[in-house]
Amino acid sequence: MSVPFLKSLSFLSKPAPKKVFLSKDELSKIKEVYFGEEYILVVKSGNYFAFSRKCPHLGCKLNYDPQKERIVCPCHQSKFTLSGKYIEGPAKRDLKILPFELNEKGLFLEIS
């Protein structure tokens, strides 16, 4: 097999997940919801929840409605709880949960 052929198959493999680190200092400043460029981090009663910021409907970037304490899609108005559960709208699925590790240094998050 030739190298050009093998390179053409590279689209079949998944890229490595992006890693994000939030230090203990950064985490202490989060009141309840923090929006990164590609992720949402929710801190509720000392528990952490991490989700993709892409709406499961068509991939729009999600926002937060602090008055209703809901994560909302600005494109088609799908709504989710702060624990990522689907409430209403065209999405029909919960938010994608992102794996993370919390230790004494901070939080390491994987975005895939």
mmCIF file with all atom_site columns, C-alpha atoms in Angstrom, residues 32-33 63-72 82:
data_model
loop_
_atom_site.group_PDB
_atom_site.id
_atom_site.type_symbol
_atom_site.label_atom_id
_atom_site.label_alt_id
_atom_site.label_comp_id
_atom_site.label_asym_id
_atom_site.label_entity_id
_atom_site.label_seq_id
_atom_site.pdbx_PDB_ins_code
_atom_site.Cartn_x
_atom_site.Cartn_y
_atom_site.Cartn_z
_atom_site.occupancy
_atom_site.B_iso_or_equiv
_atom_site.pdbx_formal_charge
_atom_site.auth_seq_id
_atom_site.auth_comp_id
_atom_site.auth_asym_id
_atom_site.auth_atom_id
_atom_site.pdbx_PDB_model_num
ATOM 1  C CA . GLU A 1 32 ? -23.523 27.815 39.170 1.00 0.00 ? 32 GLU A CA 1
ATOM 2  C CA . VAL A 1 33 ? -23.037 27.698 35.386 1.00 0.00 ? 33 VAL A CA 1
ATOM 3  C CA . ASN A 1 63 ? -27.057 29.604 26.182 1.00 0.00 ? 63 ASN A CA 1
ATOM 4  C CA . TYR A 1 64 ? -28.307 29.990 29.754 1.00 0.00 ? 64 TYR A CA 1
ATOM 5  C CA . ASP A 1 65 ? -31.556 31.561 31.002 1.00 0.00 ? 65 ASP A CA 1
ATOM 6  C CA . PRO A 1 66 ? -30.745 32.503 34.633 1.00 0.00 ? 66 PRO A CA 1
ATOM 7  C CA . GLN A 1 67 ? -34.320 33.553 35.474 1.00 0.00 ? 67 GLN A CA 1
ATOM 8  C CA . LYS A 1 68 ? -35.683 30.091 34.620 1.00 0.00 ? 68 LYS A CA 1
ATOM 9  C CA . GLU A 1 69 ? -32.426 28.264 35.457 1.00 0.00 ? 69 GLU A CA 1
ATOM 10 C CA . ARG A 1 70 ? -32.512 26.517 32.095 1.00 0.00 ? 70 ARG A CA 1
ATOM 11 C CA . ILE A 1 71 ? -30.047 25.824 29.308 1.00 0.00 ? 71 ILE A CA 1
ATOM 12 C CA . VAL A 1 72 ? -31.669 27.039 26.094 1.00 0.00 ? 72 VAL A CA 1
ATOM 13 C CA . LEU A 1 82 ? -29.001 22.205 34.658 1.00 0.00 ? 82 LEU A CA 1
#
